[in-house]
Amino acid sequence: MKGFEKALEVHPDEIAVFSAASESFSKKNTNCSIEESLRRCEEVVKAARAANIRVRGYVSCVVGCPYEGKIAPEATSKVAKALYDMGCYEISLGDTIGVGTPGSVRKMLEDVMKTVPSEALAVHFHDTYGQALANVMMAVEMGINVVDSSVAGLGGCPYAPGASGNAATEDVVYMLHGLGLDTGVELSKLISAGEFICKFLQRPTASKVAQALQRRRKTVDGSISC
């Protein structure tokens, strides 16, 4: 509750609570069991809703765990349902270490969607094995309309050894636009934002789309950013 109480000082419209589908990861990440993490989440959600603050729930390790290996779809759906039932308006399903494939993602979503409606679900894929875009495509085809991503593919997790950043927002937007979907995002401005943060962090972008556009720009005028 301490974090929530600190958050109240800045009058947020929305907060987030986290749990995991893996007992080992839960203990490493939050120093408690899944059951205890859900009790903590419920306490925060109850207080937040009383203050008219929306709560988004997150489930880590939805298809795989760095300590336990494969995670059964039923384990993920149990946690997702608990977060939904306690009042989270949306549940983000995270492939924290990026081991998911379209096949494992499909099985996981099929199970979760038995108890949580698709309109209350989001997906969050890390790109460790280069499967993030394929997994996003699978989720979209199954009716998921919200995708978490990060500009330039930044991110990771200190408790998930080897995990790379999230799916690059530039790549997700480019793919969705190619499908004829309206994201409300202007790709050129997104690319500029990625170049800015990469220059600030002094690291290359992980976005394939940004890399391709940078190469094309370099060919045209001999300059390159990031």
PDB file of N, CA, C and O in Angstrom, residues 73-125:
ATOM      1  N   PRO A  73      -1.097 -22.890 -19.587  1.00  0.00           N
ATOM      2  CA  PRO A  73      -2.104 -21.853 -19.834  1.00  0.00           C
ATOM      3  C   PRO A  73      -3.062 -21.675 -18.654  1.00  0.00           C
ATOM      4  O   PRO A  73      -3.495 -20.557 -18.359  1.00  0.00           O
ATOM      5  N   GLU A  74      -3.377 -22.767 -17.978  1.00  0.00           N
ATOM      6  CA  GLU A  74      -4.311 -22.696 -16.857  1.00  0.00           C
ATOM      7  C   GLU A  74      -3.765 -21.837 -15.713  1.00  0.00           C
ATOM      8  O   GLU A  74      -4.533 -21.163 -15.001  1.00  0.00           O
ATOM      9  N   ALA A  75      -2.449 -21.848 -15.538  1.00  0.00           N
ATOM     10  CA  ALA A  75      -1.840 -21.029 -14.482  1.00  0.00           C
ATOM     11  C   ALA A  75      -1.998 -19.551 -14.798  1.00  0.00           C
ATOM     12  O   ALA A  75      -2.293 -18.732 -13.912  1.00  0.00           O
ATOM     13  N   THR A  76      -1.828 -19.207 -16.068  1.00  0.00           N
ATOM     14  CA  THR A  76      -1.985 -17.812 -16.480  1.00  0.00           C
ATOM     15  C   THR A  76      -3.435 -17.366 -16.379  1.00  0.00           C
ATOM     16  O   THR A  76      -3.734 -16.275 -15.879  1.00  0.00           O
ATOM     17  N   SER A  77      -4.354 -18.208 -16.842  1.00  0.00           N
ATOM     18  CA  SER A  77      -5.766 -17.815 -16.825  1.00  0.00           C
ATOM     19  C   SER A  77      -6.282 -17.656 -15.399  1.00  0.00           C
ATOM     20  O   SER A  77      -7.120 -16.784 -15.124  1.00  0.00           O
ATOM     21  N   LYS A  78      -5.757 -18.437 -14.469  1.00  0.00           N
ATOM     22  CA  LYS A  78      -6.178 -18.323 -13.068  1.00  0.00           C
ATOM     23  C   LYS A  78      -5.818 -16.958 -12.499  1.00  0.00           C
ATOM     24  O   LYS A  78      -6.638 -16.309 -11.832  1.00  0.00           O
ATOM     25  N   VAL A  79      -4.603 -16.498 -12.768  1.00  0.00           N
ATOM     26  CA  VAL A  79      -4.165 -15.194 -12.259  1.00  0.00           C
ATOM     27  C   VAL A  79      -4.902 -14.064 -12.975  1.00  0.00           C
ATOM     28  O   VAL A  79      -5.333 -13.089 -12.358  1.00  0.00           O
ATOM     29  N   ALA A  80      -5.051 -14.194 -14.300  1.00  0.00           N
ATOM     30  CA  ALA A  80      -5.752 -13.161 -15.060  1.00  0.00           C
ATOM     31  C   ALA A  80      -7.188 -12.989 -14.579  1.00  0.00           C
ATOM     32  O   ALA A  80      -7.681 -11.867 -14.417  1.00  0.00           O
ATOM     33  N   LYS A  81      -7.865 -14.113 -14.336  1.00  0.00           N
ATOM     34  CA  LYS A  81      -9.249 -14.053 -13.851  1.00  0.00           C
ATOM     35  C   LYS A  81      -9.317 -13.403 -12.479  1.00  0.00           C
ATOM     36  O   LYS A  81     -10.235 -12.602 -12.198  1.00  0.00           O
ATOM     37  N   ALA A  82      -8.366 -13.719 -11.608  1.00  0.00           N
ATOM     38  CA  ALA A  82      -8.359 -13.130 -10.266  1.00  0.00           C
ATOM     39  C   ALA A  82      -8.226 -11.614 -10.347  1.00  0.00           C
ATOM     40  O   ALA A  82      -8.931 -10.874  -9.648  1.00  0.00           O
ATOM     41  N   LEU A  83      -7.342 -11.123 -11.214  1.00  0.00           N
ATOM     42  CA  LEU A  83      -7.160  -9.679 -11.375  1.00  0.00           C
ATOM     43  C   LEU A  83      -8.413  -9.030 -11.964  1.00  0.00           C
ATOM     44  O   LEU A  83      -8.822  -7.939 -11.552  1.00  0.00           O
ATOM     45  N   TYR A  84      -9.012  -9.705 -12.923  1.00  0.00           N
ATOM     46  CA  TYR A  84     -10.227  -9.168 -13.541  1.00  0.00           C
ATOM     47  C   TYR A  84     -11.379  -9.131 -12.539  1.00  0.00           C
ATOM     48  O   TYR A  84     -12.104  -8.132 -12.425  1.00  0.00           O
ATOM     49  N   ASP A  85     -11.531 -10.201 -11.782  1.00  0.00           N
ATOM     50  CA  ASP A  85     -12.629 -10.287 -10.820  1.00  0.00           C
ATOM     51  C   ASP A  85     -12.496  -9.260  -9.699  1.00  0.00           C
ATOM     52  O   ASP A  85     -13.504  -8.803  -9.142  1.00  0.00           O
ATOM     53  N   MET A  86     -11.262  -8.899  -9.351  1.00  0.00           N
ATOM     54  CA  MET A  86     -11.097  -7.922  -8.272  1.00  0.00           C
ATOM     55  C   MET A  86     -11.308  -6.483  -8.746  1.00  0.00           C
ATOM     56  O   MET A  86     -11.357  -5.573  -7.930  1.00  0.00           O
ATOM     57  N   GLY A  87     -11.435  -6.306 -10.079  1.00  0.00           N
ATOM     58  CA  GLY A  87     -11.794  -4.985 -10.569  1.00  0.00           C
ATOM     59  C   GLY A  87     -10.832  -4.307 -11.516  1.00  0.00           C
ATOM     60  O   GLY A  87     -11.035  -3.135 -11.874  1.00  0.00           O
ATOM     61  N   CYS A  88      -9.782  -4.987 -11.960  1.00  0.00           N
ATOM     62  CA  CYS A  88      -8.889  -4.397 -12.960  1.00  0.00           C
ATOM     63  C   CYS A  88      -9.653  -4.259 -14.278  1.00  0.00           C
ATOM     64  O   CYS A  88     -10.263  -5.222 -14.742  1.00  0.00           O
ATOM     65  N   TYR A  89      -9.595  -3.088 -14.881  1.00  0.00           N
ATOM     66  CA  TYR A  89     -10.371  -2.871 -16.103  1.00  0.00           C
ATOM     67  C   TYR A  89      -9.735  -3.560 -17.302  1.00  0.00           C
ATOM     68  O   TYR A  89     -10.409  -3.850 -18.308  1.00  0.00           O
ATOM     69  N   GLU A  90      -8.426  -3.817 -17.222  1.00  0.00           N
ATOM     70  CA  GLU A  90      -7.708  -4.458 -18.320  1.00  0.00           C
ATOM     71  C   GLU A  90      -6.563  -5.278 -17.736  1.00  0.00           C
ATOM     72  O   GLU A  90      -5.933  -4.882 -16.763  1.00  0.00           O
ATOM     73  N   ILE A  91      -6.297  -6.420 -18.370  1.00  0.00           N
ATOM     74  CA  ILE A  91      -5.230  -7.302 -17.919  1.00  0.00           C
ATOM     75  C   ILE A  91      -4.213  -7.434 -19.045  1.00  0.00           C
ATOM     76  O   ILE A  91      -4.541  -7.889 -20.141  1.00  0.00           O
ATOM     77  N   SER A  92      -2.975  -7.049 -18.778  1.00  0.00           N
ATOM     78  CA  SER A  92      -1.904  -7.172 -19.757  1.00  0.00           C
ATOM     79  C   SER A  92      -1.158  -8.483 -19.514  1.00  0.00           C
ATOM     80  O   SER A  92      -0.651  -8.727 -18.421  1.00  0.00           O
ATOM     81  N   LEU A  93      -1.094  -9.305 -20.536  1.00  0.00           N
ATOM     82  CA  LEU A  93      -0.475 -10.624 -20.450  1.00  0.00           C
ATOM     83  C   LEU A  93       0.941 -10.545 -21.005  1.00  0.00           C
ATOM     84  O   LEU A  93       1.135 -10.339 -22.202  1.00  0.00           O
ATOM     85  N   GLY A  94       1.931 -10.704 -20.136  1.00  0.00           N
ATOM     86  CA  GLY A  94       3.307 -10.466 -20.522  1.00  0.00           C
ATOM     87  C   GLY A  94       4.153 -11.717 -20.713  1.00  0.00           C
ATOM     88  O   GLY A  94       4.262 -12.547 -19.809  1.00  0.00           O
ATOM     89  N   ASP A  95       4.755 -11.825 -21.903  1.00  0.00           N
ATOM     90  CA  ASP A  95       5.771 -12.848 -22.144  1.00  0.00           C
ATOM     91  C   ASP A  95       7.106 -12.246 -21.719  1.00  0.00           C
ATOM     92  O   ASP A  95       7.878 -11.740 -22.531  1.00  0.00           O
ATOM     93  N   THR A  96       7.377 -12.294 -20.451  1.00  0.00           N
ATOM     94  CA  THR A  96       8.462 -11.549 -19.815  1.00  0.00           C
ATOM     95  C   THR A  96       9.840 -11.886 -20.366  1.00  0.00           C
ATOM     96  O   THR A  96      10.706 -11.010 -20.452  1.00  0.00           O
ATOM     97  N   ILE A  97      10.065 -13.139 -20.746  1.00  0.00           N
ATOM     98  CA  ILE A  97      11.394 -13.514 -21.236  1.00  0.00           C
ATOM     99  C   ILE A  97      11.405 -13.765 -22.744  1.00  0.00           C
ATOM    100  O   ILE A  97      12.418 -14.180 -23.307  1.00  0.00           O
ATOM    101  N   GLY A  98      10.293 -13.504 -23.402  1.00  0.00           N
ATOM    102  CA  GLY A  98      10.264 -13.560 -24.862  1.00  0.00           C
ATOM    103  C   GLY A  98      10.430 -14.939 -25.461  1.00  0.00           C
ATOM    104  O   GLY A  98      10.960 -15.079 -26.571  1.00  0.00           O
ATOM    105  N   VAL A  99       9.955 -15.983 -24.770  1.00  0.00           N
ATOM    106  CA  VAL A  99      10.086 -17.344 -25.293  1.00  0.00           C
ATOM    107  C   VAL A  99       8.840 -17.810 -26.045  1.00  0.00           C
ATOM    108  O   VAL A  99       8.837 -18.888 -26.641  1.00  0.00           O
ATOM    109  N   GLY A 100       7.793 -17.001 -26.020  1.00  0.00           N
ATOM    110  CA  GLY A 100       6.542 -17.396 -26.645  1.00  0.00           C
ATOM    111  C   GLY A 100       6.639 -17.499 -28.155  1.00  0.00           C
ATOM    112  O   GLY A 100       7.458 -16.832 -28.801  1.00  0.00           O
ATOM    113  N   THR A 101       5.796 -18.342 -28.713  1.00  0.00           N
ATOM    114  CA  THR A 101       5.625 -18.474 -30.155  1.00  0.00           C
ATOM    115  C   THR A 101       4.139 -18.304 -30.451  1.00  0.00           C
ATOM    116  O   THR A 101       3.313 -18.383 -29.531  1.00  0.00           O
ATOM    117  N   PRO A 102       3.774 -18.104 -31.708  1.00  0.00           N
ATOM    118  CA  PRO A 102       2.343 -18.001 -32.006  1.00  0.00           C
ATOM    119  C   PRO A 102       1.543 -19.204 -31.488  1.00  0.00           C
ATOM    120  O   PRO A 102       0.408 -19.049 -31.048  1.00  0.00           O
ATOM    121  N   GLY A 103       2.158 -20.383 -31.501  1.00  0.00           N
ATOM    122  CA  GLY A 103       1.462 -21.567 -31.008  1.00  0.00           C
ATOM    123  C   GLY A 103       1.199 -21.517 -29.513  1.00  0.00           C
ATOM    124  O   GLY A 103       0.071 -21.770 -29.062  1.00  0.00           O
ATOM    125  N   SER A 104       2.219 -21.189 -28.734  1.00  0.00           N
ATOM    126  CA  SER A 104       2.021 -21.136 -27.277  1.00  0.00           C
ATOM    127  C   SER A 104       1.161 -19.953 -26.877  1.00  0.00           C
ATOM    128  O   SER A 104       0.378 -20.031 -25.925  1.00  0.00           O
ATOM    129  N   VAL A 105       1.262 -18.859 -27.629  1.00  0.00           N
ATOM    130  CA  VAL A 105       0.421 -17.693 -27.345  1.00  0.00           C
ATOM    131  C   VAL A 105      -1.038 -18.009 -27.636  1.00  0.00           C
ATOM    132  O   VAL A 105      -1.933 -17.644 -26.863  1.00  0.00           O
ATOM    133  N   ARG A 106      -1.293 -18.719 -28.726  1.00  0.00           N
ATOM    134  CA  ARG A 106      -2.670 -19.077 -29.056  1.00  0.00           C
ATOM    135  C   ARG A 106      -3.285 -19.937 -27.949  1.00  0.00           C
ATOM    136  O   ARG A 106      -4.399 -19.686 -27.496  1.00  0.00           O
ATOM    137  N   LYS A 107      -2.557 -20.943 -27.497  1.00  0.00           N
ATOM    138  CA  LYS A 107      -3.068 -21.824 -26.437  1.00  0.00           C
ATOM    139  C   LYS A 107      -3.333 -21.047 -25.150  1.00  0.00           C
ATOM    140  O   LYS A 107      -4.344 -21.257 -24.474  1.00  0.00           O
ATOM    141  N   MET A 108      -2.417 -20.145 -24.816  1.00  0.00           N
ATOM    142  CA  MET A 108      -2.577 -19.350 -23.601  1.00  0.00           C
ATOM    143  C   MET A 108      -3.810 -18.460 -23.704  1.00  0.00           C
ATOM    144  O   MET A 108      -4.642 -18.398 -22.786  1.00  0.00           O
ATOM    145  N   LEU A 109      -3.947 -17.762 -24.835  1.00  0.00           N
ATOM    146  CA  LEU A 109      -5.085 -16.849 -24.995  1.00  0.00           C
ATOM    147  C   LEU A 109      -6.407 -17.602 -25.029  1.00  0.00           C
ATOM    148  O   LEU A 109      -7.410 -17.132 -24.487  1.00  0.00           O
ATOM    149  N   GLU A 110      -6.421 -18.745 -25.672  1.00  0.00           N
ATOM    150  CA  GLU A 110      -7.655 -19.546 -25.708  1.00  0.00           C
ATOM    151  C   GLU A 110      -8.121 -19.857 -24.294  1.00  0.00           C
ATOM    152  O   GLU A 110      -9.330 -19.793 -24.001  1.00  0.00           O
ATOM    153  N   ASP A 111      -7.193 -20.192 -23.424  1.00  0.00           N
ATOM    154  CA  ASP A 111      -7.561 -20.535 -22.059  1.00  0.00           C
ATOM    155  C   ASP A 111      -7.984 -19.300 -21.266  1.00  0.00           C
ATOM    156  O   ASP A 111      -8.998 -19.320 -20.555  1.00  0.00           O
ATOM    157  N   VAL A 112      -7.232 -18.226 -21.393  1.00  0.00           N
ATOM    158  CA  VAL A 112      -7.563 -16.999 -20.650  1.00  0.00           C
ATOM    159  C   VAL A 112      -8.910 -16.450 -21.080  1.00  0.00           C
ATOM    160  O   VAL A 112      -9.717 -16.014 -20.243  1.00  0.00           O
ATOM    161  N   MET A 113      -9.189 -16.507 -22.370  1.00  0.00           N
ATOM    162  CA  MET A 113     -10.418 -15.921 -22.893  1.00  0.00           C
ATOM    163  C   MET A 113     -11.667 -16.725 -22.533  1.00  0.00           C
ATOM    164  O   MET A 113     -12.786 -16.298 -22.801  1.00  0.00           O
ATOM    165  N   LYS A 114     -11.480 -17.869 -21.892  1.00  0.00           N
ATOM    166  CA  LYS A 114     -12.637 -18.614 -21.378  1.00  0.00           C
ATOM    167  C   LYS A 114     -13.258 -17.895 -20.179  1.00  0.00           C
ATOM    168  O   LYS A 114     -14.455 -18.073 -19.905  1.00  0.00           O
ATOM    169  N   THR A 115     -12.449 -17.104 -19.473  1.00  0.00           N
ATOM    170  CA  THR A 115     -12.937 -16.469 -18.248  1.00  0.00           C
ATOM    171  C   THR A 115     -12.784 -14.949 -18.237  1.00  0.00           C
ATOM    172  O   THR A 115     -13.381 -14.278 -17.405  1.00  0.00           O
ATOM    173  N   VAL A 116     -11.966 -14.408 -19.145  1.00  0.00           N
ATOM    174  CA  VAL A 116     -11.793 -12.957 -19.238  1.00  0.00           C
ATOM    175  C   VAL A 116     -12.095 -12.534 -20.665  1.00  0.00           C
ATOM    176  O   VAL A 116     -11.509 -13.080 -21.607  1.00  0.00           O
ATOM    177  N   PRO A 117     -13.002 -11.580 -20.891  1.00  0.00           N
ATOM    178  CA  PRO A 117     -13.351 -11.181 -22.256  1.00  0.00           C
ATOM    179  C   PRO A 117     -12.186 -10.536 -22.984  1.00  0.00           C
ATOM    180  O   PRO A 117     -11.343  -9.880 -22.371  1.00  0.00           O
ATOM    181  N   SER A 118     -12.122 -10.728 -24.284  1.00  0.00           N
ATOM    182  CA  SER A 118     -10.999 -10.219 -25.084  1.00  0.00           C
ATOM    183  C   SER A 118     -10.859  -8.703 -24.977  1.00  0.00           C
ATOM    184  O   SER A 118      -9.740  -8.173 -25.019  1.00  0.00           O
ATOM    185  N   GLU A 119     -11.977  -8.001 -24.818  1.00  0.00           N
ATOM    186  CA  GLU A 119     -11.910  -6.537 -24.743  1.00  0.00           C
ATOM    187  C   GLU A 119     -11.268  -6.056 -23.444  1.00  0.00           C
ATOM    188  O   GLU A 119     -10.938  -4.870 -23.301  1.00  0.00           O
ATOM    189  N   ALA A 120     -11.072  -6.970 -22.501  1.00  0.00           N
ATOM    190  CA  ALA A 120     -10.412  -6.614 -21.242  1.00  0.00           C
ATOM    191  C   ALA A 120      -8.974  -7.125 -21.196  1.00  0.00           C
ATOM    192  O   ALA A 120      -8.332  -7.110 -20.143  1.00  0.00           O
ATOM    193  N   LEU A 121      -8.458  -7.566 -22.351  1.00  0.00           N
ATOM    194  CA  LEU A 121      -7.111  -8.124 -22.399  1.00  0.00           C
ATOM    195  C   LEU A 121      -6.176  -7.300 -23.273  1.00  0.00           C
ATOM    196  O   LEU A 121      -6.592  -6.672 -24.244  1.00  0.00           O
ATOM    197  N   ALA A 122      -4.907  -7.307 -22.910  1.00  0.00           N
ATOM    198  CA  ALA A 122      -3.839  -6.716 -23.709  1.00  0.00           C
ATOM    199  C   ALA A 122      -2.691  -7.707 -23.729  1.00  0.00           C
ATOM    200  O   ALA A 122      -2.639  -8.629 -22.908  1.00  0.00           O
ATOM    201  N   VAL A 123      -1.767  -7.536 -24.671  1.00  0.00           N
ATOM    202  CA  VAL A 123      -0.599  -8.416 -24.731  1.00  0.00           C
ATOM    203  C   VAL A 123       0.675  -7.593 -24.666  1.00  0.00           C
ATOM    204  O   VAL A 123       0.706  -6.417 -25.055  1.00  0.00           O
ATOM    205  N   HIS A 124       1.734  -8.239 -24.176  1.00  0.00           N
ATOM    206  CA  HIS A 124       2.993  -7.557 -23.878  1.00  0.00           C
ATOM    207  C   HIS A 124       4.112  -8.559 -24.178  1.00  0.00           C
ATOM    208  O   HIS A 124       4.363  -9.461 -23.376  1.00  0.00           O
ATOM    209  N   PHE A 125       4.761  -8.405 -25.341  1.00  0.00           N
ATOM    210  CA  PHE A 125       5.739  -9.402 -25.774  1.00  0.00           C
ATOM    211  C   PHE A 125       7.155  -8.837 -25.820  1.00  0.00           C
ATOM    212  O   PHE A 125       7.399  -7.801 -26.446  1.00  0.00           O
TER     213      PHE A 125
END
